[in-house]
């Protein structure tokens, strides 16, 4: 009799954003006349920019002609995309990352979810609290997290690094020693950004204890301040202790197009084994590449026209972020994030829990946000709003919240 | 100090098709004047059909306009695609599969590689020998396969079901009891097709012993004979013991576009746990959907125009298959497959091993095929040719082989 993976059964409830989606669908079905504004899930709303659309059309045409048709993509992605990423995202910032250290994929969610596979079953992970649920859930599925305590909403074998108002949502080095450290900056969900000296401390720490940092830089495009690093490889020594994840979802609106990449430097080794070889093996065995047309769209993101158009797009979302941040502040809420990040992290009013505030906001204001507690126990009594709506909707949502 | 997943280190050599790719690149680099014809990797060569190209252009345009832009896709795929698949691939054949039992993905390789995750660590798998390497390799990575014996090229904890000339490449029920049974029909690599009564025996067997069948039907479009089932759900009881995988790669030329799906019937349970819920959880946690534009392209595959155009495309590849099959037979080779399948399975001449024949064919005939031994020990002294080349190249390749 076949057995299921019992670790799956330990997962409490369903995936955060699925739950939100169901709640919103149910509310909308019951109140078809109400205009619900979604500032919850981190999904973009502006259309793809013209340079990307043009690249897609042109690649589609290539796929329709025998002489330019492309079948299976190279395992690690097309050279044209990896080269331009290496040059513009890394070498231009003084990070010595080469094209063959870049693995193209269909998004950072898949990569941050799958990366744990190349590590042993008994390693210990450290995560920020609150945190993007995929990091923890994928390790639960792999059986690394011990048992779940419903009271504290924590796993016995996970090291939590609280990010609170007291530490300005910037985690301190953990007291217990981890093997894998998940860091995301600019942070999801708190919107906090790390400075270069602070990130250097993490790199130094990881090197000292022989840990690997999994650095999620999906929100890099929102960085505005000079002392905030765009890549962990701006830090000394990171090539030997860090893997970096990037996404096209938030800098180019590819949430529905699916493109991302992971950087695994060749000198990153654990017990003499190069992680680059392991990740390459995983890619080669369980993945078949991002679509050619989408990789061409990714290339267009780095073209002069694409960059100019996307700067405008990001400026639009930044304006939203500022509007939410300032509006809520004026209304007396405690808010953070929103400067180097599309996320605004607010304290719930009064003694409301995150889900109470979610329901309250959905029902009274018809505004959807994300309950902070969905990201971990330290997210309780917090709430995340995103800047990815239209400007008109964002203004209306903030006005509605103010009016409550 | 972080540990790596040591199971990865047990994998012998690199992934079969990566090795072939490297050998061919090296040969071509050394002999730039030679025209190498590739009938090795199962990659298609004809361009996408006009109905698909049109659907892609139209979906790209939608992504460029605010009012029709689509962000994150629904977890299990867009309803428009799941509905049409359920209707045309299943309900039209009398299989009671509904849209919400279909999970859209970026291809059958990913799904057949990832599916093992939802099962326990100590289950025993049975595979055909020879077999598509992904089934075994993904279980090696998960630590289920025991130790590797270099002499016999087998894993101690895998049940092999030899497919040989003696049994017409149709595996018998295994002597030891498996938990998970991987079956692929029409078969990759042998090209053998199963009849409905024969497949019913497998379904009955799985139900009797409480095993789950993982049925890879990626080559379904090549079925020509009436007694060959297109889906395992044509068999009684399969809804409670089988998961089916389908691909758009071979029926619509989507190898570079990436689209597939997996069917998990709702009544399929192990120890009371619905596998549908587990696979949904995996999708929700580690995957973010196939691109909207690619799902629209998939929809076009089912349109009247798309179907007519693809019938022509498949007829073209079938003609290649027949040419290879007949040509090699005339030349005195022992060949099988090629009727309900794009794959021709041939015995190597004389006492040549599969890789010896690979090198011989590459160097003397400048033709690339796939060594049968790469698919398992019973594949030794066999060789796979595919019908996915152009007709002109196929004719030339067969003529070159005949002339050797």
JSON list of N, CA, C and O in Angstrom, two decimals, chain A residues 99-130:
[
{"chain": "A", "resi": 99, "resn": "UNK", "atom": "N", "xyz": [27.83, 34.73, -16.68]},
{"chain": "A", "resi": 99, "resn": "UNK", "atom": "CA", "xyz": [26.59, 34.19, -17.27]},
{"chain": "A", "resi": 99, "resn": "UNK", "atom": "C", "xyz": [26.36, 32.73, -16.89]},
{"chain": "A", "resi": 99, "resn": "UNK", "atom": "O", "xyz": [25.21, 32.31, -16.69]},
{"chain": "A", "resi": 100, "resn": "UNK", "atom": "N", "xyz": [27.44, 31.97, -16.76]},
{"chain": "A", "resi": 100, "resn": "UNK", "atom": "CA", "xyz": [27.23, 30.54, -16.47]},
{"chain": "A", "resi": 100, "resn": "UNK", "atom": "C", "xyz": [26.97, 30.26, -14.99]},
{"chain": "A", "resi": 100, "resn": "UNK", "atom": "O", "xyz": [26.91, 29.11, -14.57]},
{"chain": "A", "resi": 101, "resn": "UNK", "atom": "N", "xyz": [26.82, 31.31, -14.21]},
{"chain": "A", "resi": 101, "resn": "UNK", "atom": "CA", "xyz": [26.41, 31.13, -12.81]},
{"chain": "A", "resi": 101, "resn": "UNK", "atom": "C", "xyz": [24.93, 31.49, -12.64]},
{"chain": "A", "resi": 101, "resn": "UNK", "atom": "O", "xyz": [24.40, 31.47, -11.53]},
{"chain": "A", "resi": 102, "resn": "UNK", "atom": "N", "xyz": [24.29, 31.82, -13.76]},
{"chain": "A", "resi": 102, "resn": "UNK", "atom": "CA", "xyz": [22.88, 32.26, -13.73]},
{"chain": "A", "resi": 102, "resn": "UNK", "atom": "C", "xyz": [22.00, 31.16, -14.30]},
{"chain": "A", "resi": 102, "resn": "UNK", "atom": "O", "xyz": [22.26, 30.64, -15.39]},
{"chain": "A", "resi": 103, "resn": "UNK", "atom": "N", "xyz": [20.96, 30.79, -13.56]},
{"chain": "A", "resi": 103, "resn": "UNK", "atom": "CA", "xyz": [20.01, 29.77, -13.99]},
{"chain": "A", "resi": 103, "resn": "UNK", "atom": "C", "xyz": [18.65, 30.44, -14.22]},
{"chain": "A", "resi": 103, "resn": "UNK", "atom": "O", "xyz": [18.02, 30.90, -13.28]},
{"chain": "A", "resi": 104, "resn": "UNK", "atom": "N", "xyz": [18.21, 30.45, -15.48]},
{"chain": "A", "resi": 104, "resn": "UNK", "atom": "CA", "xyz": [16.91, 31.05, -15.81]},
{"chain": "A", "resi": 104, "resn": "UNK", "atom": "C", "xyz": [15.81, 30.08, -15.40]},
{"chain": "A", "resi": 104, "resn": "UNK", "atom": "O", "xyz": [15.92, 28.87, -15.60]},
{"chain": "A", "resi": 105, "resn": "UNK", "atom": "N", "xyz": [14.71, 30.62, -14.86]},
{"chain": "A", "resi": 105, "resn": "UNK", "atom": "CA", "xyz": [13.61, 29.77, -14.44]},
{"chain": "A", "resi": 105, "resn": "UNK", "atom": "C", "xyz": [12.29, 30.47, -14.67]},
{"chain": "A", "resi": 105, "resn": "UNK", "atom": "O", "xyz": [12.25, 31.58, -15.21]},
{"chain": "A", "resi": 106, "resn": "UNK", "atom": "N", "xyz": [11.22, 29.84, -14.24]},
{"chain": "A", "resi": 106, "resn": "UNK", "atom": "CA", "xyz": [9.89, 30.43, -14.43]},
{"chain": "A", "resi": 106, "resn": "UNK", "atom": "C", "xyz": [9.44, 31.22, -13.20]},
{"chain": "A", "resi": 106, "resn": "UNK", "atom": "O", "xyz": [8.25, 31.47, -13.05]},
{"chain": "A", "resi": 107, "resn": "UNK", "atom": "N", "xyz": [10.37, 31.61, -12.35]},
{"chain": "A", "resi": 107, "resn": "UNK", "atom": "CA", "xyz": [10.00, 32.51, -11.27]},
{"chain": "A", "resi": 107, "resn": "UNK", "atom": "C", "xyz": [10.66, 32.21, -9.95]},
{"chain": "A", "resi": 107, "resn": "UNK", "atom": "O", "xyz": [11.10, 31.08, -9.69]},
{"chain": "A", "resi": 108, "resn": "UNK", "atom": "N", "xyz": [10.72, 33.23, -9.12]},
{"chain": "A", "resi": 108, "resn": "UNK", "atom": "CA", "xyz": [11.41, 33.11, -7.83]},
{"chain": "A", "resi": 108, "resn": "UNK", "atom": "C", "xyz": [10.64, 32.24, -6.85]},
{"chain": "A", "resi": 108, "resn": "UNK", "atom": "O", "xyz": [11.23, 31.63, -5.96]},
{"chain": "A", "resi": 109, "resn": "UNK", "atom": "N", "xyz": [9.31, 32.16, -7.00]},
{"chain": "A", "resi": 109, "resn": "UNK", "atom": "CA", "xyz": [8.56, 31.28, -6.10]},
{"chain": "A", "resi": 109, "resn": "UNK", "atom": "C", "xyz": [9.00, 29.84, -6.28]},
{"chain": "A", "resi": 109, "resn": "UNK", "atom": "O", "xyz": [9.26, 29.13, -5.31]},
{"chain": "A", "resi": 110, "resn": "UNK", "atom": "N", "xyz": [9.10, 29.41, -7.54]},
{"chain": "A", "resi": 110, "resn": "UNK", "atom": "CA", "xyz": [9.53, 28.03, -7.82]},
{"chain": "A", "resi": 110, "resn": "UNK", "atom": "C", "xyz": [10.94, 27.81, -7.31]},
{"chain": "A", "resi": 110, "resn": "UNK", "atom": "O", "xyz": [11.22, 26.80, -6.65]},
{"chain": "A", "resi": 111, "resn": "UNK", "atom": "N", "xyz": [11.82, 28.74, -7.58]},
{"chain": "A", "resi": 111, "resn": "UNK", "atom": "CA", "xyz": [13.22, 28.55, -7.20]},
{"chain": "A", "resi": 111, "resn": "UNK", "atom": "C", "xyz": [13.40, 28.57, -5.68]},
{"chain": "A", "resi": 111, "resn": "UNK", "atom": "O", "xyz": [14.10, 27.72, -5.13]},
{"chain": "A", "resi": 112, "resn": "UNK", "atom": "N", "xyz": [12.77, 29.53, -5.00]},
{"chain": "A", "resi": 112, "resn": "UNK", "atom": "CA", "xyz": [12.94, 29.56, -3.54]},
{"chain": "A", "resi": 112, "resn": "UNK", "atom": "C", "xyz": [12.23, 28.36, -2.90]},
{"chain": "A", "resi": 112, "resn": "UNK", "atom": "O", "xyz": [12.62, 27.91, -1.84]},
{"chain": "A", "resi": 113, "resn": "UNK", "atom": "N", "xyz": [11.21, 27.83, -3.56]},
{"chain": "A", "resi": 113, "resn": "UNK", "atom": "CA", "xyz": [10.55, 26.63, -3.05]},
{"chain": "A", "resi": 113, "resn": "UNK", "atom": "C", "xyz": [11.35, 25.36, -3.30]},
{"chain": "A", "resi": 113, "resn": "UNK", "atom": "O", "xyz": [11.39, 24.46, -2.46]},
{"chain": "A", "resi": 114, "resn": "UNK", "atom": "N", "xyz": [12.04, 25.30, -4.42]},
{"chain": "A", "resi": 114, "resn": "UNK", "atom": "CA", "xyz": [12.75, 24.08, -4.81]},
{"chain": "A", "resi": 114, "resn": "UNK", "atom": "C", "xyz": [14.17, 24.00, -4.28]},
{"chain": "A", "resi": 114, "resn": "UNK", "atom": "O", "xyz": [14.74, 22.91, -4.18]},
{"chain": "A", "resi": 115, "resn": "UNK", "atom": "N", "xyz": [14.78, 25.14, -3.97]},
{"chain": "A", "resi": 115, "resn": "UNK", "atom": "CA", "xyz": [16.21, 25.16, -3.66]},
{"chain": "A", "resi": 115, "resn": "UNK", "atom": "C", "xyz": [16.58, 24.25, -2.48]},
{"chain": "A", "resi": 115, "resn": "UNK", "atom": "O", "xyz": [17.65, 23.64, -2.44]},
{"chain": "A", "resi": 116, "resn": "UNK", "atom": "N", "xyz": [15.67, 24.14, -1.49]},
{"chain": "A", "resi": 116, "resn": "UNK", "atom": "CA", "xyz": [15.95, 23.34, -0.30]},
{"chain": "A", "resi": 116, "resn": "UNK", "atom": "C", "xyz": [16.28, 21.88, -0.63]},
{"chain": "A", "resi": 116, "resn": "UNK", "atom": "O", "xyz": [16.96, 21.20, 0.13]},
{"chain": "A", "resi": 117, "resn": "UNK", "atom": "N", "xyz": [15.79, 21.42, -1.76]},
{"chain": "A", "resi": 117, "resn": "UNK", "atom": "CA", "xyz": [16.01, 20.04, -2.21]},
{"chain": "A", "resi": 117, "resn": "UNK", "atom": "C", "xyz": [17.46, 19.64, -2.32]},
{"chain": "A", "resi": 117, "resn": "UNK", "atom": "O", "xyz": [17.79, 18.45, -2.22]},
{"chain": "A", "resi": 118, "resn": "UNK", "atom": "N", "xyz": [18.33, 20.59, -2.62]},
{"chain": "A", "resi": 118, "resn": "UNK", "atom": "CA", "xyz": [19.73, 20.21, -2.83]},
{"chain": "A", "resi": 118, "resn": "UNK", "atom": "C", "xyz": [20.49, 20.13, -1.51]},
{"chain": "A", "resi": 118, "resn": "UNK", "atom": "O", "xyz": [21.67, 19.82, -1.49]},
{"chain": "A", "resi": 119, "resn": "UNK", "atom": "N", "xyz": [19.78, 20.41, -0.40]},
{"chain": "A", "resi": 119, "resn": "UNK", "atom": "CA", "xyz": [20.43, 20.31, 0.91]},
{"chain": "A", "resi": 119, "resn": "UNK", "atom": "C", "xyz": [19.95, 19.06, 1.65]},
{"chain": "A", "resi": 119, "resn": "UNK", "atom": "O", "xyz": [18.93, 18.47, 1.29]},
{"chain": "A", "resi": 120, "resn": "UNK", "atom": "N", "xyz": [20.70, 18.69, 2.67]},
{"chain": "A", "resi": 120, "resn": "UNK", "atom": "CA", "xyz": [20.41, 17.46, 3.41]},
{"chain": "A", "resi": 120, "resn": "UNK", "atom": "C", "xyz": [19.12, 17.54, 4.20]},
{"chain": "A", "resi": 120, "resn": "UNK", "atom": "O", "xyz": [18.57, 18.62, 4.43]},
{"chain": "A", "resi": 121, "resn": "UNK", "atom": "N", "xyz": [18.63, 16.35, 4.62]},
{"chain": "A", "resi": 121, "resn": "UNK", "atom": "CA", "xyz": [17.34, 16.30, 5.31]},
{"chain": "A", "resi": 121, "resn": "UNK", "atom": "C", "xyz": [17.39, 16.83, 6.74]},
{"chain": "A", "resi": 121, "resn": "UNK", "atom": "O", "xyz": [16.36, 17.20, 7.30]},
{"chain": "A", "resi": 122, "resn": "UNK", "atom": "N", "xyz": [18.59, 16.88, 7.32]},
{"chain": "A", "resi": 122, "resn": "UNK", "atom": "CA", "xyz": [18.66, 17.23, 8.74]},
{"chain": "A", "resi": 122, "resn": "UNK", "atom": "C", "xyz": [19.21, 18.62, 9.02]},
{"chain": "A", "resi": 122, "resn": "UNK", "atom": "O", "xyz": [19.54, 18.96, 10.15]},
{"chain": "A", "resi": 123, "resn": "UNK", "atom": "N", "xyz": [19.30, 19.44, 8.00]},
{"chain": "A", "resi": 123, "resn": "UNK", "atom": "CA", "xyz": [19.81, 20.79, 8.22]},
{"chain": "A", "resi": 123, "resn": "UNK", "atom": "C", "xyz": [18.74, 21.62, 8.93]},
{"chain": "A", "resi": 123, "resn": "UNK", "atom": "O", "xyz": [17.56, 21.30, 8.93]},
{"chain": "A", "resi": 124, "resn": "UNK", "atom": "N", "xyz": [19.21, 22.70, 9.53]},
{"chain": "A", "resi": 124, "resn": "UNK", "atom": "CA", "xyz": [18.32, 23.57, 10.28]},
{"chain": "A", "resi": 124, "resn": "UNK", "atom": "C", "xyz": [18.22, 24.91, 9.56]},
{"chain": "A", "resi": 124, "resn": "UNK", "atom": "O", "xyz": [19.24, 25.51, 9.21]},
{"chain": "A", "resi": 125, "resn": "UNK", "atom": "N", "xyz": [17.00, 25.37, 9.35]},
{"chain": "A", "resi": 125, "resn": "UNK", "atom": "CA", "xyz": [16.83, 26.64, 8.64]},
{"chain": "A", "resi": 125, "resn": "UNK", "atom": "C", "xyz": [16.50, 27.76, 9.63]},
{"chain": "A", "resi": 125, "resn": "UNK", "atom": "O", "xyz": [15.91, 27.54, 10.68]},
{"chain": "A", "resi": 126, "resn": "UNK", "atom": "N", "xyz": [16.92, 28.97, 9.24]},
{"chain": "A", "resi": 126, "resn": "UNK", "atom": "CA", "xyz": [16.55, 30.17, 9.99]},
{"chain": "A", "resi": 126, "resn": "UNK", "atom": "C", "xyz": [15.77, 31.08, 9.06]},
{"chain": "A", "resi": 126, "resn": "UNK", "atom": "O", "xyz": [16.17, 31.27, 7.90]},
{"chain": "A", "resi": 127, "resn": "UNK", "atom": "N", "xyz": [14.67, 31.60, 9.55]},
{"chain": "A", "resi": 127, "resn": "UNK", "atom": "CA", "xyz": [13.85, 32.52, 8.75]},
{"chain": "A", "resi": 127, "resn": "UNK", "atom": "C", "xyz": [13.49, 33.74, 9.56]},
{"chain": "A", "resi": 127, "resn": "UNK", "atom": "O", "xyz": [13.40, 33.68, 10.80]},
{"chain": "A", "resi": 128, "resn": "UNK", "atom": "N", "xyz": [13.28, 34.83, 8.84]},
{"chain": "A", "resi": 128, "resn": "UNK", "atom": "CA", "xyz": [12.73, 36.01, 9.50]},
{"chain": "A", "resi": 128, "resn": "UNK", "atom": "C", "xyz": [11.31, 35.69, 9.92]},
{"chain": "A", "resi": 128, "resn": "UNK", "atom": "O", "xyz": [10.64, 34.83, 9.33]},
{"chain": "A", "resi": 129, "resn": "UNK", "atom": "N", "xyz": [10.85, 36.36, 10.92]},
{"chain": "A", "resi": 129, "resn": "UNK", "atom": "CA", "xyz": [9.46, 36.23, 11.35]},
{"chain": "A", "resi": 129, "resn": "UNK", "atom": "C", "xyz": [8.92, 37.64, 11.51]},
{"chain": "A", "resi": 129, "resn": "UNK", "atom": "O", "xyz": [9.39, 38.36, 12.38]},
{"chain": "A", "resi": 130, "resn": "UNK", "atom": "N", "xyz": [7.99, 38.08, 10.66]},
{"chain": "A", "resi": 130, "resn": "UNK", "atom": "CA", "xyz": [7.26, 37.37, 9.59]},
{"chain": "A", "resi": 130, "resn": "UNK", "atom": "C", "xyz": [8.10, 37.07, 8.36]},
{"chain": "A", "resi": 130, "resn": "UNK", "atom": "O", "xyz": [9.14, 37.68, 8.16]}
]
